[in-house]
Amino acid sequence: MSSNMNSSYCQAQVVDLMQVQLRFLTISDVATVKVHCLDWFPIEYPDSWYLDITTDNGKYFSLAAVHLGQIIGVVVAQTKGLESCREEDQEILSAKFPLDSRVTYILVLGVCREYRRSGVASLLINSLLEYLRNEPVQNVTQRSRAVFLHVLSDNMAAISFYSRRGFVLHSYLPQYYEVRGVARDGYCYVRYINDGHAPYSGLDKIYHWLAYRAALLAGILCHLPILILKRWRKIARRMLT
Ligand SMILES: CC(C)(COP(=O)(O)OP(=O)(O)OC[C@H]1O[C@@H](n2cnc3c(N)ncnc32)[C@H](O)[C@@H]1OP(=O)(O)O)[C@@H](O)C(=O)NCCC(=O)NCCS
């Protein structure tokens, strides 16, 4: 990997997608993927996780976009039964789908800074969707019904990316992340595929709209006393020194 590849300050360059190849990750990519993920995400993962997502163990769809021999983007997704998802994520599908229905979780989607806004992430996501739509299965009911992910609520680039690519907001996740010791809010976004669909009736939509607003308000009200306390501590410190 060239040293300027990881710099945050590189000039954006338009990459010709015709020169971008797609290939699955292999164990020899561990170090590169780790360097990229540390640059792309504010969360650190253990080495065993990097080994897991790059090993050909049939658990993940781990695809790399490669330009001039260098990895410039990665998507990693895992298809699993609804029953093995977190409780709040099990509601992404209508209750008419049994708990053994399959859904796909995006663990990683990232593109090197200097290659962004050239369609690389779109290429990776489209490849994932294409694969899931045509996945060889014995019975079509085994096909993944939804692709979903969690995103920090202030990651506007990713939110814009997913919204423009047919993903819809499923839920607001207050204090879902812990980033360097600080609790941060997140969202769950979903794209339905292979006839999968949301559980919402008209009433559910109103309920979720209200719950989302209430959660936002609760978030603001919870932070207010902390802000006031911090302000008072600052004033008290100034008075004491
Ligand atoms: C989100 C991310 C994967 C997008 O990759 P990308 O290769 O730039 O995406 P594409 O070129 O395929 O699509 C670009 C679209 O994404 C959205 N987008 C990307 N960067 C954006 C930004 N800085 N501000 C607003 N929208 C942005 C826009 O909808 C844009 O479309 P446009 O160029 O027509 O306006 C990339 O910004 C990234 O790697 N971010 C850091 C890692 C991350 O946050 N991943 C998502 C975690 S859930």
Short mmCIF file of N, CA, C and O and ligand atoms in Angstrom, two decimals, residues 39-42 74 106-113 115-123 149-152 155-162 164-165 177, ligand 1:
data_model
loop_
_atom_site.label_atom_id
_atom_site.label_comp_id
_atom_site.label_asym_id
_atom_site.label_seq_id
_atom_site.Cartn_x
_atom_site.Cartn_y
_atom_site.Cartn_z
N ASP A 39 -8.68 3.72 9.61
CA ASP A 39 -8.84 5.06 9.03
C ASP A 39 -10.33 5.38 8.80
O ASP A 39 -10.75 6.51 8.99
N TRP A 40 -11.12 4.37 8.45
CA TRP A 40 -12.51 4.63 8.07
C TRP A 40 -13.45 4.72 9.27
O TRP A 40 -14.45 5.42 9.22
N PHE A 41 -13.15 3.94 10.31
CA PHE A 41 -14.12 3.82 11.41
C PHE A 41 -13.53 4.26 12.74
O PHE A 41 -12.35 4.01 13.01
N PRO A 42 -14.35 4.86 13.60
CA PRO A 42 -13.84 5.30 14.90
C PRO A 42 -13.84 4.18 15.94
O PRO A 42 -13.62 4.43 17.10
N VAL A 74 -13.83 -1.72 0.43
CA VAL A 74 -14.18 -3.06 0.94
C VAL A 74 -15.64 -3.08 1.39
O VAL A 74 -16.13 -2.10 1.97
N ILE A 106 -24.52 -5.66 6.99
CA ILE A 106 -23.27 -5.09 6.47
C ILE A 106 -22.39 -4.71 7.66
O ILE A 106 -22.73 -3.83 8.45
N LEU A 107 -21.26 -5.39 7.78
CA LEU A 107 -20.32 -5.09 8.88
C LEU A 107 -19.37 -3.97 8.50
O LEU A 107 -18.99 -3.15 9.33
N VAL A 108 -18.96 -3.97 7.23
CA VAL A 108 -17.98 -2.99 6.76
C VAL A 108 -18.38 -2.49 5.38
O VAL A 108 -18.73 -3.28 4.51
N LEU A 109 -18.36 -1.17 5.21
CA LEU A 109 -18.38 -0.60 3.86
C LEU A 109 -17.50 0.64 3.95
O LEU A 109 -17.80 1.58 4.70
N GLY A 110 -16.43 0.64 3.22
CA GLY A 110 -15.54 1.79 3.28
C GLY A 110 -14.76 1.94 1.99
O GLY A 110 -14.49 0.95 1.29
N VAL A 111 -14.43 3.19 1.69
CA VAL A 111 -13.65 3.50 0.49
C VAL A 111 -12.56 4.48 0.91
O VAL A 111 -12.80 5.38 1.72
N CYS A 112 -11.35 4.30 0.39
CA CYS A 112 -10.24 5.21 0.73
C CYS A 112 -10.63 6.63 0.33
O CYS A 112 -11.23 6.85 -0.72
N ARG A 113 -10.24 7.55 1.21
CA ARG A 113 -10.71 8.94 1.08
C ARG A 113 -10.52 9.52 -0.32
O ARG A 113 -11.41 10.17 -0.86
N TYR A 115 -10.48 8.21 -3.07
CA TYR A 115 -11.25 7.57 -4.15
C TYR A 115 -12.75 7.72 -3.97
O TYR A 115 -13.53 7.11 -4.70
N ARG A 116 -13.14 8.50 -2.97
CA ARG A 116 -14.59 8.60 -2.69
C ARG A 116 -15.32 9.43 -3.74
O ARG A 116 -14.72 10.21 -4.45
N ARG A 117 -16.61 9.24 -3.78
CA ARG A 117 -17.53 9.93 -4.70
C ARG A 117 -17.21 9.65 -6.16
O ARG A 117 -17.40 10.49 -7.03
N SER A 118 -16.68 8.46 -6.39
CA SER A 118 -16.43 8.04 -7.78
C SER A 118 -17.26 6.81 -8.11
O SER A 118 -17.09 6.22 -9.17
N GLY A 119 -18.10 6.39 -7.16
CA GLY A 119 -18.96 5.24 -7.42
C GLY A 119 -18.40 3.92 -6.92
O GLY A 119 -18.96 2.86 -7.22
N VAL A 120 -17.29 3.95 -6.16
CA VAL A 120 -16.68 2.68 -5.72
C VAL A 120 -17.59 1.96 -4.72
O VAL A 120 -17.84 0.75 -4.84
N ALA A 121 -18.13 2.69 -3.73
CA ALA A 121 -19.02 2.05 -2.74
C ALA A 121 -20.28 1.53 -3.44
O ALA A 121 -20.78 0.45 -3.11
N SER A 122 -20.78 2.29 -4.42
CA SER A 122 -21.97 1.84 -5.17
C SER A 122 -21.69 0.52 -5.88
O SER A 122 -22.52 -0.40 -5.89
N LEU A 123 -20.48 0.44 -6.46
CA LEU A 123 -20.07 -0.78 -7.17
C LEU A 123 -20.08 -1.97 -6.20
O LEU A 123 -20.58 -3.05 -6.52
N LEU A 149 -27.92 -2.39 8.24
CA LEU A 149 -26.64 -1.91 8.81
C LEU A 149 -26.94 -0.90 9.90
O LEU A 149 -28.06 -0.38 10.01
N HIS A 150 -25.93 -0.65 10.70
CA HIS A 150 -26.01 0.40 11.70
C HIS A 150 -25.03 1.50 11.30
O HIS A 150 -23.95 1.21 10.79
N VAL A 151 -25.43 2.73 11.57
CA VAL A 151 -24.56 3.85 11.20
C VAL A 151 -24.65 4.92 12.28
O VAL A 151 -25.72 5.11 12.88
N LEU A 152 -23.52 5.59 12.55
CA LEU A 152 -23.54 6.69 13.52
C LEU A 152 -24.50 7.77 13.01
O LEU A 152 -24.51 8.09 11.82
N ASN A 155 -23.05 10.47 10.75
CA ASN A 155 -22.27 10.09 9.56
C ASN A 155 -23.10 10.43 8.31
O ASN A 155 -23.71 9.57 7.68
N MET A 156 -23.10 11.73 7.97
CA MET A 156 -23.99 12.20 6.90
C MET A 156 -23.63 11.61 5.53
O MET A 156 -24.51 11.38 4.71
N ALA A 157 -22.32 11.38 5.30
CA ALA A 157 -21.92 10.82 4.00
C ALA A 157 -22.55 9.44 3.81
O ALA A 157 -23.15 9.15 2.77
N ALA A 158 -22.45 8.60 4.87
CA ALA A 158 -22.99 7.24 4.76
C ALA A 158 -24.52 7.27 4.70
O ALA A 158 -25.13 6.53 3.92
N ILE A 159 -25.14 8.16 5.49
CA ILE A 159 -26.60 8.23 5.50
C ILE A 159 -27.11 8.66 4.12
O ILE A 159 -28.06 8.08 3.58
N SER A 160 -26.42 9.65 3.54
CA SER A 160 -26.81 10.10 2.20
C SER A 160 -26.60 8.96 1.19
O SER A 160 -27.46 8.70 0.34
N PHE A 161 -25.46 8.27 1.34
CA PHE A 161 -25.15 7.17 0.42
C PHE A 161 -26.26 6.11 0.46
O PHE A 161 -26.81 5.73 -0.57
N TYR A 162 -26.57 5.65 1.68
CA TYR A 162 -27.56 4.55 1.79
C TYR A 162 -28.96 5.03 1.37
O TYR A 162 -29.68 4.29 0.70
N ARG A 164 -29.76 7.22 -0.79
CA ARG A 164 -29.88 7.34 -2.25
C ARG A 164 -29.81 5.99 -2.95
O ARG A 164 -30.02 5.92 -4.16
N ARG A 165 -29.50 4.96 -2.18
CA ARG A 165 -29.42 3.65 -2.80
C ARG A 165 -30.52 2.70 -2.30
O ARG A 165 -30.34 1.49 -2.23
N TYR A 177 -23.66 3.23 20.17
CA TYR A 177 -22.21 3.03 20.03
C TYR A 177 -21.46 3.57 21.24
O TYR A 177 -21.93 4.49 21.90
C1 LIG B 1 -19.93 6.23 2.80
C2 LIG B 1 -18.85 5.84 1.80
C3 LIG B 1 -18.65 4.33 1.83
C4 LIG B 1 -19.31 6.26 0.39
O1 LIG B 1 -18.32 5.80 -0.54
P1 LIG B 1 -18.21 6.45 -2.00
O2 LIG B 1 -17.34 5.56 -2.81
O3 LIG B 1 -17.82 7.87 -1.88
O4 LIG B 1 -19.70 6.35 -2.50
P2 LIG B 1 -20.20 6.48 -4.03
O5 LIG B 1 -19.21 7.28 -4.82
O6 LIG B 1 -20.55 5.15 -4.55
O7 LIG B 1 -21.53 7.28 -3.82
C5 LIG B 1 -21.45 8.65 -3.57
C6 LIG B 1 -22.74 9.05 -2.90
O8 LIG B 1 -22.63 8.85 -1.49
C7 LIG B 1 -23.09 10.01 -0.81
N1 LIG B 1 -21.94 10.69 -0.25
C8 LIG B 1 -20.66 10.23 -0.23
N2 LIG B 1 -19.87 11.09 0.42
C9 LIG B 1 -20.65 12.11 0.80
C10 LIG B 1 -20.40 13.31 1.53
N3 LIG B 1 -19.17 13.62 1.98
N4 LIG B 1 -21.43 14.12 1.79
C11 LIG B 1 -22.67 13.83 1.35
N5 LIG B 1 -22.96 12.71 0.64
C12 LIG B 1 -21.97 11.86 0.38
C13 LIG B 1 -23.79 10.88 -1.86
O9 LIG B 1 -25.11 10.40 -1.98
C14 LIG B 1 -22.99 10.53 -3.10
O10 LIG B 1 -23.70 10.72 -4.27
P3 LIG B 1 -23.28 11.99 -5.18
O11 LIG B 1 -21.79 11.92 -5.34
O12 LIG B 1 -24.05 11.77 -6.43
O13 LIG B 1 -23.72 13.19 -4.37
C15 LIG B 1 -17.51 6.57 2.09
O14 LIG B 1 -17.79 7.93 2.34
C16 LIG B 1 -16.73 6.00 3.29
O15 LIG B 1 -15.93 5.09 3.12
N6 LIG B 1 -16.95 6.55 4.47
C17 LIG B 1 -16.19 6.11 5.70
C18 LIG B 1 -16.65 4.76 6.15
C19 LIG B 1 -18.13 4.77 6.48
O16 LIG B 1 -18.62 5.67 7.13
N7 LIG B 1 -18.82 3.71 6.01
C20 LIG B 1 -20.22 3.53 6.27
C21 LIG B 1 -20.40 2.93 7.61
S1 LIG B 1 -22.03 2.39 7.87
#
